[in-house]
mmCIF file of C-alpha atoms in Angstrom:
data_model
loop_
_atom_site.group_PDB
_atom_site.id
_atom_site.type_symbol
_atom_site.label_atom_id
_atom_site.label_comp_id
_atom_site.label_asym_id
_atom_site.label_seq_id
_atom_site.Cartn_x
_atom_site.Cartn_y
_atom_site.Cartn_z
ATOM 1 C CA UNK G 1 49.084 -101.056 16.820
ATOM 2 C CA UNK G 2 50.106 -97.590 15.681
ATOM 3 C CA UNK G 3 48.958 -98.255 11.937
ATOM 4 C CA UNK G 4 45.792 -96.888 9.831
ATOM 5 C CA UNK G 5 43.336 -99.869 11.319
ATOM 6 C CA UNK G 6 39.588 -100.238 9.194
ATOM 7 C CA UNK G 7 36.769 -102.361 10.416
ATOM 8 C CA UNK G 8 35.521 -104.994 9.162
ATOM 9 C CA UNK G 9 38.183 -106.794 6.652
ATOM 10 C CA UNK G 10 35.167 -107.695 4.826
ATOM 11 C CA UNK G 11 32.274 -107.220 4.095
ATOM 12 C CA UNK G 12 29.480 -108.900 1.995
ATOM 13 C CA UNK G 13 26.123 -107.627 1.662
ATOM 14 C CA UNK G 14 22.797 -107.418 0.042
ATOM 15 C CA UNK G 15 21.424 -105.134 -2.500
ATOM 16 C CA UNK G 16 19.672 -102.549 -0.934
ATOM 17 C CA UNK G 17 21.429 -102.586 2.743
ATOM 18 C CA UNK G 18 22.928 -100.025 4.417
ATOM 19 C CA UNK G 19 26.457 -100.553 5.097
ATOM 20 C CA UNK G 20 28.873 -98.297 7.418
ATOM 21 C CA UNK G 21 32.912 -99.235 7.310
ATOM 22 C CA UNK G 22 35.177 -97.570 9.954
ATOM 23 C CA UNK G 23 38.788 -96.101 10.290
ATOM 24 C CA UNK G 24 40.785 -95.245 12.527
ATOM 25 C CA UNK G 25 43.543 -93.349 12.025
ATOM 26 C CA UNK G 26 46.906 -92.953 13.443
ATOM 27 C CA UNK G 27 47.029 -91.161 16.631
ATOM 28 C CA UNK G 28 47.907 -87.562 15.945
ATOM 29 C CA UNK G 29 46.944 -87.639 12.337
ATOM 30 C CA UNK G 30 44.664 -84.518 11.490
ATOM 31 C CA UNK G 31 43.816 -85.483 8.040
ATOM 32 C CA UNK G 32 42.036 -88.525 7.096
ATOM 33 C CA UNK G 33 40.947 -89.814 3.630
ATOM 34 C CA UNK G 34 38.929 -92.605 2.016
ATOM 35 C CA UNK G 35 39.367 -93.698 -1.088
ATOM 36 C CA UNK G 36 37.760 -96.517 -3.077
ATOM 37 C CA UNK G 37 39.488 -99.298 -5.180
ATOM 38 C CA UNK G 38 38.078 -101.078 -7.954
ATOM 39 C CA UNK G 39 38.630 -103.157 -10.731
ATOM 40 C CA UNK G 40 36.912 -100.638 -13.495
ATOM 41 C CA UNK G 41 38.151 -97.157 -11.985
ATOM 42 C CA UNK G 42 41.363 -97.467 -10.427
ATOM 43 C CA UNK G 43 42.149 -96.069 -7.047
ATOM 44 C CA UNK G 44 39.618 -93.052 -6.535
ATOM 45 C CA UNK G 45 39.252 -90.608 -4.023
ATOM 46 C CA UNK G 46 35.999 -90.104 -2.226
ATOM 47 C CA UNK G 47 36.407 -87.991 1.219
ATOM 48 C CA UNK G 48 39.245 -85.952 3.200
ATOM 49 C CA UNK G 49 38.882 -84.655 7.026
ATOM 50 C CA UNK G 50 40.871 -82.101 8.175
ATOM 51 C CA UNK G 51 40.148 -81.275 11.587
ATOM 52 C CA UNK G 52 37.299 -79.075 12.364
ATOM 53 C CA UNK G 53 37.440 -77.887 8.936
ATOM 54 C CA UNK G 54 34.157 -78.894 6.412
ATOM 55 C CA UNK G 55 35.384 -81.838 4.752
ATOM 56 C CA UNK G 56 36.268 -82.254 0.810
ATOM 57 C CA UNK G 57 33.078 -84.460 -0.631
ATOM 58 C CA UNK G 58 33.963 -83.912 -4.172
ATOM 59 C CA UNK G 59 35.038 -87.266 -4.724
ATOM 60 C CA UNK G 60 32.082 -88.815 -3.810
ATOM 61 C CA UNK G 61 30.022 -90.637 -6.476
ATOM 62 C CA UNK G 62 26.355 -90.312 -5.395
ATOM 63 C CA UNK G 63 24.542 -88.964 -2.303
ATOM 64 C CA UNK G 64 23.556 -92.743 -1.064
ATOM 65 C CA UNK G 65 27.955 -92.024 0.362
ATOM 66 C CA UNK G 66 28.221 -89.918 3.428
ATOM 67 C CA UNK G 67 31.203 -89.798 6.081
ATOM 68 C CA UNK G 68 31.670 -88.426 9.196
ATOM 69 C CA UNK G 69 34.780 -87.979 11.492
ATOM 70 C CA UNK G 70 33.830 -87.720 15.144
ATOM 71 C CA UNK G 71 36.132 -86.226 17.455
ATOM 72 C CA UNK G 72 38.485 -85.737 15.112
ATOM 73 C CA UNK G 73 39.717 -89.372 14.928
ATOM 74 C CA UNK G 74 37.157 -92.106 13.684
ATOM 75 C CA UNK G 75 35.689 -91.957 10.803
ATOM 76 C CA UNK G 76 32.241 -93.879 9.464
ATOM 77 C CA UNK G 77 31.588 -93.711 5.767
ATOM 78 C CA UNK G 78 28.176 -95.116 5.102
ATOM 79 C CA UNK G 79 26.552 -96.241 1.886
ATOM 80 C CA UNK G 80 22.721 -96.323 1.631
ATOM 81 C CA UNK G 81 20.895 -98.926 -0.307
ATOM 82 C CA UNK G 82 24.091 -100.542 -1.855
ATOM 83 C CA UNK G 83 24.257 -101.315 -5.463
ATOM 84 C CA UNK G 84 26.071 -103.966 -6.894
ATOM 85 C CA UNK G 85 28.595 -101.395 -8.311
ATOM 86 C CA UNK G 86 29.440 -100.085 -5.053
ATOM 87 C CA UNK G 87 31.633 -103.796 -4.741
ATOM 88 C CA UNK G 88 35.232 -102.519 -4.154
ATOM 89 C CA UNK G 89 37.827 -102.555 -1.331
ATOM 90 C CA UNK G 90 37.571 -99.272 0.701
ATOM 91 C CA UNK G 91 40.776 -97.523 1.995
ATOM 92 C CA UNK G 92 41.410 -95.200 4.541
ATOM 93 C CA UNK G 93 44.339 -93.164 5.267
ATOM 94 C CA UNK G 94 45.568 -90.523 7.448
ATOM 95 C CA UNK G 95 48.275 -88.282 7.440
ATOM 96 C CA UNK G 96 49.768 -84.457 9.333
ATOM 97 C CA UNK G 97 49.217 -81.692 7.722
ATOM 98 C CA UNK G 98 51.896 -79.096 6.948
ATOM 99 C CA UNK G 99 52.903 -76.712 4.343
ATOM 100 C CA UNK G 100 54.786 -78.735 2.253
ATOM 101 C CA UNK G 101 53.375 -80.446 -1.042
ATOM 102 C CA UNK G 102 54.997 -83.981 0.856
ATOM 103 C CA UNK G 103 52.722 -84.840 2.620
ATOM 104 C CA UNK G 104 53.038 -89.075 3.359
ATOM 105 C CA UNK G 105 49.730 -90.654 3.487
ATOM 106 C CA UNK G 106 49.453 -93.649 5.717
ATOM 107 C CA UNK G 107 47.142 -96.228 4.412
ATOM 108 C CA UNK G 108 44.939 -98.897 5.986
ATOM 109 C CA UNK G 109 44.546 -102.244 5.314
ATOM 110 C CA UNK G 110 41.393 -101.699 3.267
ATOM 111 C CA UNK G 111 37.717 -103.215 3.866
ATOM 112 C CA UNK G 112 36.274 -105.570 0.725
ATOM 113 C CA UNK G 113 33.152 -104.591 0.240
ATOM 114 C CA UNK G 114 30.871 -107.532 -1.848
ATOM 115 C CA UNK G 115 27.386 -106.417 -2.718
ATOM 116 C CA UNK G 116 25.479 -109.255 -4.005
ATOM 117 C CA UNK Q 1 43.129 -81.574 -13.806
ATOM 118 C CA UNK Q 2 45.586 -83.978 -12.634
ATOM 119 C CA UNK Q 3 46.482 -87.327 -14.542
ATOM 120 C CA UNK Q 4 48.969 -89.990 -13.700
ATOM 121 C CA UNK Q 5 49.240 -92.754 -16.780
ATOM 122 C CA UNK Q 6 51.165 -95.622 -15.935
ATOM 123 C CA UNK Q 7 51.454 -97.899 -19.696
ATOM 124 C CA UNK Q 8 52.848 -101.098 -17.977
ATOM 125 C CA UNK Q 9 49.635 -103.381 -16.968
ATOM 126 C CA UNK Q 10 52.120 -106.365 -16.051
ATOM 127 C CA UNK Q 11 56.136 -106.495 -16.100
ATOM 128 C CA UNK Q 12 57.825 -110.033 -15.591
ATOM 129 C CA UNK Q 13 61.343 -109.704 -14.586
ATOM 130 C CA UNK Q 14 63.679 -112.039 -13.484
ATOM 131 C CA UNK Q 15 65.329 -112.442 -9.513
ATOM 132 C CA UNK Q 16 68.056 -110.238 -9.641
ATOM 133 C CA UNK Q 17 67.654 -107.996 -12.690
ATOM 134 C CA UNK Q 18 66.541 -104.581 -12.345
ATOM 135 C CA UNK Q 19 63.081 -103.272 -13.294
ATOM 136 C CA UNK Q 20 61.974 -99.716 -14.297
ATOM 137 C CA UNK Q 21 58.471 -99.365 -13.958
ATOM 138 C CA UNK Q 22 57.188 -96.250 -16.200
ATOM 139 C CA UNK Q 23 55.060 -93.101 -14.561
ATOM 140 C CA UNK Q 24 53.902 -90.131 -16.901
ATOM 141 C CA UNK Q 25 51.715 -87.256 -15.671
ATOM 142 C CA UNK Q 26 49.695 -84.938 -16.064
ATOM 143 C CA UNK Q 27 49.551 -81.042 -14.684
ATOM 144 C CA UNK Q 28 49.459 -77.083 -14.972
ATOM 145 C CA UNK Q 29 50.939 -77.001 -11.061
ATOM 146 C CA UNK Q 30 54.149 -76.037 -10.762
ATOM 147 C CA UNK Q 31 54.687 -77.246 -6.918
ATOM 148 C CA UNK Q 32 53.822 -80.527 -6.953
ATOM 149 C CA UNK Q 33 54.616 -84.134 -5.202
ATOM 150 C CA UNK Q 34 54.799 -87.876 -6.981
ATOM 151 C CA UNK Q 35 54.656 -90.857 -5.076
ATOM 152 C CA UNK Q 36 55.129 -94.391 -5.564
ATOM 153 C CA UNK Q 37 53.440 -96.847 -3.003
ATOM 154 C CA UNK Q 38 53.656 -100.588 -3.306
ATOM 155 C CA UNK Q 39 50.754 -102.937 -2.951
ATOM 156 C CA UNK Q 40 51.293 -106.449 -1.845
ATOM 157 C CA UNK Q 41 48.540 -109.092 -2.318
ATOM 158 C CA UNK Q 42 47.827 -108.605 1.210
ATOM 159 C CA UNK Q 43 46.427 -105.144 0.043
ATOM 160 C CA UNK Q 44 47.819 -102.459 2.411
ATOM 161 C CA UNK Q 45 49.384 -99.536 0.218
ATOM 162 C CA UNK Q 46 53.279 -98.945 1.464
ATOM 163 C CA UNK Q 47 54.860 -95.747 0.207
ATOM 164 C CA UNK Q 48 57.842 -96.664 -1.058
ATOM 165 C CA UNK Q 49 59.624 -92.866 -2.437
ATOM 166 C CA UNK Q 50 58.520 -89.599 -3.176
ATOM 167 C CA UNK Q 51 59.937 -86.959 -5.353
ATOM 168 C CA UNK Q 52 58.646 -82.900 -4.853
ATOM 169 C CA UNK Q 53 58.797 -81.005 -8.212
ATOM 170 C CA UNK Q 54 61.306 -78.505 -7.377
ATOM 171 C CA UNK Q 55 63.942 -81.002 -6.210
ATOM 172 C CA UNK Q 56 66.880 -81.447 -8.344
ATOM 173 C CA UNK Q 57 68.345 -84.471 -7.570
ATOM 174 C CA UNK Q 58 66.389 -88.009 -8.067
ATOM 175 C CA UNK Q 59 64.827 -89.179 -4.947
ATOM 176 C CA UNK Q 60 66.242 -92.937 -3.610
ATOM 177 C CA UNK Q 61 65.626 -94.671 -0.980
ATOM 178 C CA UNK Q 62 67.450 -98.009 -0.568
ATOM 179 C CA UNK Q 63 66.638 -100.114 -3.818
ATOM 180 C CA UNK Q 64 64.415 -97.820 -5.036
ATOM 181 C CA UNK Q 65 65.258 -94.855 -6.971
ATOM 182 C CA UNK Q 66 62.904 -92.188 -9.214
ATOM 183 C CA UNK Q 67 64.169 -91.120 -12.399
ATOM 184 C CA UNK Q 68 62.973 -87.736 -12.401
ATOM 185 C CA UNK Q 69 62.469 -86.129 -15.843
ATOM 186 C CA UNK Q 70 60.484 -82.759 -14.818
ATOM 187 C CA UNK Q 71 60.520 -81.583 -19.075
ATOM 188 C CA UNK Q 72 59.188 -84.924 -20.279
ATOM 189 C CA UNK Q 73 56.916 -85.336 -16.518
ATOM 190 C CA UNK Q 74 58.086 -88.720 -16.133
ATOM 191 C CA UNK Q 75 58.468 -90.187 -12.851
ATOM 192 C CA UNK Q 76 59.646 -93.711 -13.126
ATOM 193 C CA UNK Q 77 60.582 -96.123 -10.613
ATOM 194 C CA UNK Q 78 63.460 -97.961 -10.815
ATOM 195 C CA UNK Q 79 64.200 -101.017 -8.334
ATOM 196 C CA UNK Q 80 67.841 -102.787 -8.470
ATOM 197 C CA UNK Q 81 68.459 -106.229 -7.761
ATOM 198 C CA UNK Q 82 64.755 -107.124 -7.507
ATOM 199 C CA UNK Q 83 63.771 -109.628 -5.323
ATOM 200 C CA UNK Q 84 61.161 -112.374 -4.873
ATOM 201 C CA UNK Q 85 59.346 -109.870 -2.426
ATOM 202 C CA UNK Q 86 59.135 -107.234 -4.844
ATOM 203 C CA UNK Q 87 56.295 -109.164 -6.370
ATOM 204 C CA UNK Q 88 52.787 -106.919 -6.218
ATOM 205 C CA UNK Q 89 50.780 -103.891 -7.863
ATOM 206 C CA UNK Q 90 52.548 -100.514 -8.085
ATOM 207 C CA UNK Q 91 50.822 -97.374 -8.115
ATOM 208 C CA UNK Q 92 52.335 -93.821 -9.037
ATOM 209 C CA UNK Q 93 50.547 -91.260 -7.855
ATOM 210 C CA UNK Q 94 50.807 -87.143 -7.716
ATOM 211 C CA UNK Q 95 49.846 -84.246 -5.122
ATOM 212 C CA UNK Q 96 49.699 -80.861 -6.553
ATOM 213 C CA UNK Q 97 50.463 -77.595 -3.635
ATOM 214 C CA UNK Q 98 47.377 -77.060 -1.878
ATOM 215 C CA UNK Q 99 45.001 -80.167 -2.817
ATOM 216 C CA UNK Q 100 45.069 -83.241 -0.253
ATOM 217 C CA UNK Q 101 44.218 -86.028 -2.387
ATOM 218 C CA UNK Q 102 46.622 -87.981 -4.290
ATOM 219 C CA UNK Q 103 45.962 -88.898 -7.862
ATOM 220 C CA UNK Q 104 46.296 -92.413 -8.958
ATOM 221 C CA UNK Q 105 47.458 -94.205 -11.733
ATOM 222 C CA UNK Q 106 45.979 -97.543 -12.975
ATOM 223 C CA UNK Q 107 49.049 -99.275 -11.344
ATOM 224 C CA UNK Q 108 51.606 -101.752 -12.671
ATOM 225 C CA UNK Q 109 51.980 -105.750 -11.680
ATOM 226 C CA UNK Q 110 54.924 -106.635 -11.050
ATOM 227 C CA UNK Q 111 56.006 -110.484 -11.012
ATOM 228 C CA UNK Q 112 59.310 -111.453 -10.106
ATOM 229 C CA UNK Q 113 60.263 -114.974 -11.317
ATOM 230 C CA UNK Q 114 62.835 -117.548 -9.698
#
């Protein structure tokens, strides 16, 4: 397909695990985000790639979140020893980058993440 | 910072009617982008209009229209003749010049009834 695609749908897990969720974005897409969905906070953003560039962590809550974009398509986020709090659907998007403030972002279907 | 308030937790309209769902926001930016997506219970995010602070006229796009009010930073979405399909979450959200990440608000339900 040519859409935003995230692996796996969902996700259930136990305290303490590792867990890593993937995106891939569309083809040709230089920027990529993540954002995180819950029912307390909303739509927040956590990461953005933009190319080779260093990416923009400051939306991440703790240092048990890292991401990485290989290649400059797919990205991993990974959470380390998952707390029940971290229980939210995960969303990626992608988008180009130009000059202009418009700037559509393509969103992915989103992986639930259930930490029990 | 950036803040996007959106007042309406649910809106129940009826099959037909029209439905203004309300957007205010927050900024010192003067270049600046607002965005409505739609979410369906299916959970992808679909952008549904977009309105850039220096453009004068309202933004529409089929049903969907954004009163603009730059003086009072309102962005509302307005959607004629709503249909059953119209039924989901609706999230504003805002871009200022030079950031990436869009700003969220909390989101509006929207239930269209028979």
């Amino acid at each position: 397909g040519a859409g935003v695609s995230q692996s796996p749908s969902n996700k259930v897990t136990e305290k303490g695990k590792d867990v890593e969720l993937r995106c891939d974005p569309i083809s040709g897409h230089t920027a990529l985000y993540w954002y995180r969905q819950s029912l307390g906070q909303g739509l927040e953003f956590l990461i953005y790639f933009q190319g080779n560039s260093a990416p923009d962590k400051s939306g991440l809550p703790s240092d048990r979140f890292s991401a990485e974009r290989t290649g400059g398509s797919v990205s991993t986020l990974t959470i380390q020893r998952t707390q029940q709090e971290d229980s939210a659907v995960y969303l990626c998007a992608s988008s180009l980058v130009g000059t202009s403030v418009y700037n559509e972002q393509f969103f992915g279907p989103g992986t639930r993440l259930t930490v029990l | 910072a950036q803040k996007i308030t959106q007042t309406q937790p649910g809106m129940f309209v009826q099959e037909k009617e029209a439905v203004t769902l309300d957007c205010t926001y927050d900024t010192s930016d003067q270049s600046y982008g607002l965005f409505w997506y739609k979410q369906p219970s299916s959970g992808e995010m679909i952008f549904l209009i977009y309105q850039g602070s220096y453009d004068e006229q309202n933004a529409t796009e089929g049903r969907y229209s954004l009163n603009f009010q730059k003086a009072r930073k309102s962005a509302n979405l307005v959607i004629s003749a709503s249909q059953l399909g119209d039924s989901a979450m609706y999230f504003c959200a805002m871009r200022i010049q030079g950031a990436q990440k869009l700003v969220f608000g909390q989101g509006t339900r929207l239930t269209i009834n028979p």
